[in-house]
mmCIF file of C-alpha atoms in Angstrom:
data_model
loop_
_atom_site.group_PDB
_atom_site.id
_atom_site.type_symbol
_atom_site.label_atom_id
_atom_site.label_comp_id
_atom_site.label_asym_id
_atom_site.label_seq_id
_atom_site.Cartn_x
_atom_site.Cartn_y
_atom_site.Cartn_z
ATOM 1 C CA MET O 1 -61.192 -37.119 24.567
ATOM 2 C CA GLU O 2 -60.417 -33.426 25.029
ATOM 3 C CA LEU O 3 -59.049 -31.240 22.241
ATOM 4 C CA THR O 4 -57.145 -28.093 23.199
ATOM 5 C CA LYS O 5 -56.388 -25.497 20.527
ATOM 6 C CA HIS O 6 -53.051 -23.729 20.765
ATOM 7 C CA THR O 7 -51.527 -21.065 18.520
ATOM 8 C CA HIS O 8 -51.938 -21.609 14.783
ATOM 9 C CA SER O 9 -52.032 -25.360 14.002
ATOM 10 C CA THR O 10 -50.854 -26.807 17.310
ATOM 11 C CA VAL O 11 -53.427 -29.103 18.883
ATOM 12 C CA VAL O 12 -53.256 -31.247 22.028
ATOM 13 C CA LEU O 13 -55.504 -34.249 22.568
ATOM 14 C CA THR O 14 -55.982 -35.611 26.094
ATOM 15 C CA LYS O 15 -57.446 -38.986 27.071
ATOM 16 C CA ASP O 16 -57.152 -41.146 30.201
ATOM 17 C CA GLY O 17 -54.320 -39.013 31.542
ATOM 18 C CA SER O 18 -52.251 -39.182 28.320
ATOM 19 C CA THR O 19 -51.627 -36.433 25.788
ATOM 20 C CA LEU O 20 -50.849 -36.350 22.082
ATOM 21 C CA VAL O 21 -49.339 -33.160 20.649
ATOM 22 C CA ILE O 22 -49.773 -32.341 16.961
ATOM 23 C CA ASP O 23 -47.578 -29.829 15.101
ATOM 24 C CA PRO O 24 -45.829 -27.952 17.928
ATOM 25 C CA GLY O 25 -44.250 -25.416 15.605
ATOM 26 C CA ALA O 26 -42.033 -22.391 15.989
ATOM 27 C CA TYR O 27 -45.022 -20.036 15.792
ATOM 28 C CA THR O 28 -46.519 -21.548 18.961
ATOM 29 C CA PRO O 29 -44.953 -19.792 21.982
ATOM 30 C CA ASN O 30 -45.482 -22.715 24.377
ATOM 31 C CA SER O 31 -44.389 -25.527 22.046
ATOM 32 C CA ALA O 32 -41.457 -26.534 24.257
ATOM 33 C CA GLU O 33 -43.732 -26.721 27.292
ATOM 34 C CA LEU O 34 -46.290 -28.827 25.427
ATOM 35 C CA VAL O 35 -43.628 -31.248 24.191
ATOM 36 C CA ALA O 36 -42.121 -31.488 27.683
ATOM 37 C CA GLY O 37 -45.486 -32.624 29.010
ATOM 38 C CA THR O 38 -46.118 -35.462 26.577
ATOM 39 C CA THR O 39 -44.688 -38.761 25.354
ATOM 40 C CA ALA O 40 -46.094 -38.549 21.803
ATOM 41 C CA VAL O 41 -45.788 -35.944 19.052
ATOM 42 C CA LEU O 42 -47.146 -36.005 15.492
ATOM 43 C CA ILE O 43 -45.709 -33.750 12.779
ATOM 44 C CA THR O 44 -47.530 -33.221 9.482
ATOM 45 C CA HIS O 45 -44.687 -31.561 7.544
ATOM 46 C CA ASP O 46 -41.467 -29.606 7.825
ATOM 47 C CA HIS O 47 -42.608 -25.978 7.674
ATOM 48 C CA PRO O 48 -41.589 -23.963 10.762
ATOM 49 C CA ASP O 49 -45.160 -23.123 11.760
ATOM 50 C CA HIS O 50 -45.674 -26.880 12.260
ATOM 51 C CA PHE O 51 -42.206 -28.193 13.125
ATOM 52 C CA ASP O 52 -39.473 -26.811 15.378
ATOM 53 C CA ALA O 53 -36.422 -29.047 14.974
ATOM 54 C CA GLY O 54 -34.544 -27.441 17.860
ATOM 55 C CA ILE O 55 -37.339 -28.036 20.356
ATOM 56 C CA LEU O 56 -37.862 -31.648 19.316
ATOM 57 C CA LYS O 57 -34.155 -32.533 19.210
ATOM 58 C CA ALA O 58 -33.658 -31.125 22.700
ATOM 59 C CA ALA O 59 -36.755 -32.897 23.990
ATOM 60 C CA LEU O 60 -35.745 -36.240 22.481
ATOM 61 C CA ASP O 61 -32.383 -35.935 24.227
ATOM 62 C CA ALA O 62 -33.944 -34.949 27.562
ATOM 63 C CA GLN O 63 -37.066 -37.170 27.573
ATOM 64 C CA PRO O 64 -36.321 -40.895 27.102
ATOM 65 C CA SER O 65 -40.033 -41.687 26.840
ATOM 66 C CA LEU O 66 -40.751 -39.209 24.022
ATOM 67 C CA HIS O 67 -41.701 -40.621 20.599
ATOM 68 C CA VAL O 68 -42.202 -38.634 17.384
ATOM 69 C CA TRP O 69 -43.994 -39.687 14.200
ATOM 70 C CA ALA O 70 -43.442 -37.609 11.064
ATOM 71 C CA PRO O 71 -42.901 -37.746 7.283
ATOM 72 C CA ALA O 72 -39.505 -39.137 6.234
ATOM 73 C CA ASN O 73 -37.890 -35.750 5.522
ATOM 74 C CA VAL O 74 -38.750 -34.569 9.040
ATOM 75 C CA ALA O 75 -37.733 -37.857 10.678
ATOM 76 C CA ASN O 76 -34.373 -37.741 8.895
ATOM 77 C CA GLU O 77 -33.706 -34.280 10.289
ATOM 78 C CA LEU O 78 -34.358 -35.496 13.848
ATOM 79 C CA ASP O 79 -32.288 -38.707 13.574
ATOM 80 C CA VAL O 80 -33.455 -42.067 14.876
ATOM 81 C CA HIS O 81 -32.985 -41.574 18.638
ATOM 82 C CA ASP O 82 -33.043 -45.304 19.436
ATOM 83 C CA GLY O 83 -36.077 -45.874 17.257
ATOM 84 C CA ARG O 84 -38.171 -43.185 18.957
ATOM 85 C CA VAL O 85 -38.476 -41.145 15.746
ATOM 86 C CA VAL O 86 -40.594 -42.984 13.193
ATOM 87 C CA ALA O 87 -41.112 -42.045 9.540
ATOM 88 C CA VAL O 88 -44.715 -42.439 8.407
ATOM 89 C CA SER O 89 -46.631 -42.245 5.138
ATOM 90 C CA ALA O 90 -50.156 -42.742 3.838
ATOM 91 C CA GLY O 91 -51.633 -46.095 4.825
ATOM 92 C CA ASP O 92 -49.684 -46.432 8.063
ATOM 93 C CA SER O 93 -51.397 -46.848 11.426
ATOM 94 C CA PHE O 94 -49.992 -47.083 14.935
ATOM 95 C CA GLU O 95 -50.613 -46.500 18.627
ATOM 96 C CA ALA O 96 -49.225 -43.321 20.203
ATOM 97 C CA ALA O 97 -49.628 -42.812 23.965
ATOM 98 C CA GLY O 98 -52.842 -44.832 23.897
ATOM 99 C CA PHE O 99 -54.290 -43.070 20.840
ATOM 100 C CA HIS O 100 -54.880 -44.908 17.571
ATOM 101 C CA VAL O 101 -53.462 -42.932 14.639
ATOM 102 C CA ALA O 102 -54.078 -43.504 10.927
ATOM 103 C CA VAL O 103 -52.031 -41.663 8.300
ATOM 104 C CA PHE O 104 -53.439 -40.171 5.094
ATOM 105 C CA GLY O 105 -52.343 -37.926 2.244
ATOM 106 C CA GLU O 106 -49.028 -37.192 0.648
ATOM 107 C CA HIS O 107 -48.682 -33.597 -0.493
ATOM 108 C CA HIS O 108 -48.929 -30.085 0.880
ATOM 109 C CA ALA O 109 -51.621 -28.026 -0.834
ATOM 110 C CA ALA O 110 -50.237 -26.178 -3.850
ATOM 111 C CA VAL O 111 -49.161 -22.581 -3.316
ATOM 112 C CA HIS O 112 -48.517 -21.990 -7.029
ATOM 113 C CA ALA O 113 -47.926 -24.102 -10.128
ATOM 114 C CA ASP O 114 -44.355 -22.763 -10.349
ATOM 115 C CA LEU O 115 -43.459 -24.344 -7.002
ATOM 116 C CA PRO O 116 -42.784 -28.069 -6.544
ATOM 117 C CA LEU O 117 -45.183 -30.154 -4.475
ATOM 118 C CA MET O 118 -44.100 -30.569 -0.854
ATOM 119 C CA THR O 119 -44.616 -33.487 1.504
ATOM 120 C CA ASN O 120 -47.488 -33.378 4.001
ATOM 121 C CA VAL O 121 -49.348 -36.112 5.847
ATOM 122 C CA ALA O 122 -52.667 -35.947 7.672
ATOM 123 C CA TYR O 123 -53.661 -37.829 10.824
ATOM 124 C CA LEU O 124 -56.951 -39.340 11.973
ATOM 125 C CA ILE O 125 -56.877 -39.924 15.723
ATOM 126 C CA ASP O 126 -59.104 -42.536 17.356
ATOM 127 C CA GLY O 127 -61.292 -42.512 14.260
ATOM 128 C CA THR O 128 -62.596 -39.139 15.391
ATOM 129 C CA VAL O 129 -60.314 -36.100 14.933
ATOM 130 C CA TYR O 130 -58.732 -35.378 11.546
ATOM 131 C CA HIS O 131 -55.769 -32.974 11.336
ATOM 132 C CA PRO O 132 -54.943 -32.332 7.660
ATOM 133 C CA GLY O 133 -51.754 -30.335 8.175
ATOM 134 C CA ASP O 134 -51.454 -27.995 5.196
ATOM 135 C CA SER O 135 -53.783 -29.865 2.863
ATOM 136 C CA TYR O 136 -57.368 -30.420 1.856
ATOM 137 C CA PHE O 137 -56.911 -34.175 1.476
ATOM 138 C CA VAL O 138 -60.170 -35.979 2.235
ATOM 139 C CA PRO O 139 -59.786 -39.475 3.734
ATOM 140 C CA ASP O 140 -61.997 -42.307 2.558
ATOM 141 C CA VAL O 141 -63.264 -42.942 6.082
ATOM 142 C CA GLU O 142 -65.727 -41.299 8.446
ATOM 143 C CA VAL O 143 -64.532 -38.090 10.097
ATOM 144 C CA ARG O 144 -66.431 -36.801 13.099
ATOM 145 C CA THR O 145 -64.321 -33.734 13.958
ATOM 146 C CA LEU O 146 -62.588 -31.996 11.052
ATOM 147 C CA LEU O 147 -59.861 -29.420 11.677
ATOM 148 C CA VAL O 148 -60.114 -26.761 8.976
ATOM 149 C CA PRO O 149 -57.155 -24.537 7.984
ATOM 150 C CA ALA O 150 -58.230 -20.913 7.721
ATOM 151 C CA SER O 151 -55.269 -18.723 6.709
ATOM 152 C CA GLY O 152 -51.934 -18.768 4.918
ATOM 153 C CA PRO O 153 -50.604 -18.348 1.355
ATOM 154 C CA TRP O 154 -51.929 -21.739 0.235
ATOM 155 C CA THR O 155 -55.424 -21.592 1.708
ATOM 156 C CA SER O 156 -58.621 -20.948 -0.219
ATOM 157 C CA LEU O 157 -62.075 -20.317 1.200
ATOM 158 C CA GLY O 158 -63.634 -22.118 -1.744
ATOM 159 C CA GLU O 159 -61.423 -25.172 -1.298
ATOM 160 C CA GLY O 160 -62.098 -25.068 2.437
ATOM 161 C CA ILE O 161 -65.835 -25.199 1.791
ATOM 162 C CA ASP O 162 -65.397 -28.132 -0.611
ATOM 163 C CA PHE O 163 -63.136 -29.834 1.965
ATOM 164 C CA VAL O 164 -65.835 -29.715 4.627
ATOM 165 C CA ARG O 165 -68.540 -30.776 2.195
ATOM 166 C CA ALA O 166 -66.509 -33.784 1.013
ATOM 167 C CA ALA O 167 -65.446 -34.925 4.485
ATOM 168 C CA LYS O 168 -68.997 -34.598 5.872
ATOM 169 C CA PRO O 169 -67.955 -34.212 9.523
ATOM 170 C CA SER O 170 -70.296 -33.837 12.465
ATOM 171 C CA ARG O 171 -68.359 -30.744 13.519
ATOM 172 C CA SER O 172 -65.519 -28.570 12.242
ATOM 173 C CA ILE O 173 -62.911 -26.615 14.205
ATOM 174 C CA ARG O 174 -60.749 -23.792 12.845
ATOM 175 C CA ILE O 175 -56.942 -24.159 12.827
ATOM 176 C CA HIS O 176 -54.021 -22.555 10.931
ATOM 177 C CA ASP O 177 -55.415 -19.152 11.828
ATOM 178 C CA LEU O 178 -52.561 -17.018 13.175
ATOM 179 C CA THR O 179 -52.787 -14.355 10.467
ATOM 180 C CA LEU O 180 -56.578 -13.943 10.501
ATOM 181 C CA SER O 181 -57.985 -10.601 11.551
ATOM 182 C CA GLU O 182 -61.140 -10.518 13.665
ATOM 183 C CA GLY O 183 -63.224 -9.607 10.631
ATOM 184 C CA GLU O 184 -61.682 -12.322 8.471
ATOM 185 C CA SER O 185 -62.282 -14.881 11.202
ATOM 186 C CA ALA O 186 -65.972 -14.028 11.402
ATOM 187 C CA SER O 187 -66.337 -14.038 7.619
ATOM 188 C CA PHE O 188 -64.569 -17.401 7.265
ATOM 189 C CA ALA O 189 -66.774 -19.001 9.906
ATOM 190 C CA ARG O 190 -69.936 -17.597 8.362
ATOM 191 C CA PHE O 191 -69.151 -18.859 4.845
ATOM 192 C CA ILE O 192 -68.091 -22.311 6.098
ATOM 193 C CA GLY O 193 -71.225 -22.716 8.193
ATOM 194 C CA ASP O 194 -73.680 -21.277 5.677
ATOM 195 C CA LEU O 195 -72.371 -23.189 2.660
ATOM 196 C CA THR O 196 -71.674 -26.566 4.293
ATOM 197 C CA GLY O 197 -74.369 -26.850 6.948
ATOM 198 C CA VAL O 198 -71.632 -27.641 9.485
ATOM 199 C CA PRO O 199 -71.021 -24.744 11.912
ATOM 200 C CA LEU O 200 -67.350 -23.885 12.338
ATOM 201 C CA THR O 201 -66.116 -23.762 15.943
ATOM 202 C CA SER O 202 -63.524 -21.018 16.503
ATOM 203 C CA LEU O 203 -61.573 -21.766 19.685
ATOM 204 C CA GLU O 204 -59.407 -19.276 21.516
ATOM 205 C CA VAL O 205 -55.799 -20.210 22.237
ATOM 206 C CA GLY O 206 -55.829 -22.610 25.180
ATOM 207 C CA GLU O 207 -59.545 -23.350 24.906
ATOM 208 C CA SER O 208 -60.705 -26.988 25.035
ATOM 209 C CA VAL O 209 -63.684 -28.963 23.774
ATOM 210 C CA THR O 210 -64.784 -32.577 24.180
ATOM 211 C CA VAL O 211 -64.613 -34.512 20.913
#
């Protein structure tokens, strides 16, 4: 399976000629192109850097084979589209374009105690790649490749370190990184690697690795 990192939190997995697109948000310039080239999209939550309603609604109308899995609040915004938009929650599992997907978590990481908790789900694909969305939720299963959020108003280096330590992956890959400067990127990777023993892979936009 190949993992391709796109802008911010958008990730594309490729296997046996099929693709699975995760979080093609409004901050990703080629989101519409990525969605047009797939039959399966996963959305972790409804924030615009992860979810572009306009792109997905247009794609669902234009692509009869496209299916979308997302939390209920996102699915409700997209409408049913003949059953091709499916609401998911923790404990669910399903097949998407030949990939096995298990759903974990419930809430977005807290930004501040004054703000209400928001919905967020995480996905484990083929028992290998774990995309947490905007959370540090650790699944109670083995994770080989952990995607680690690196920037944003809710992120914390300390919590990120604890996230990697608790998940105990074989490898970690940086995501959610649009606002990082070059210096911050290097510092984040150094702390994650030094304090967890798991080197952090920092992919350029469009770069792929085998997972």
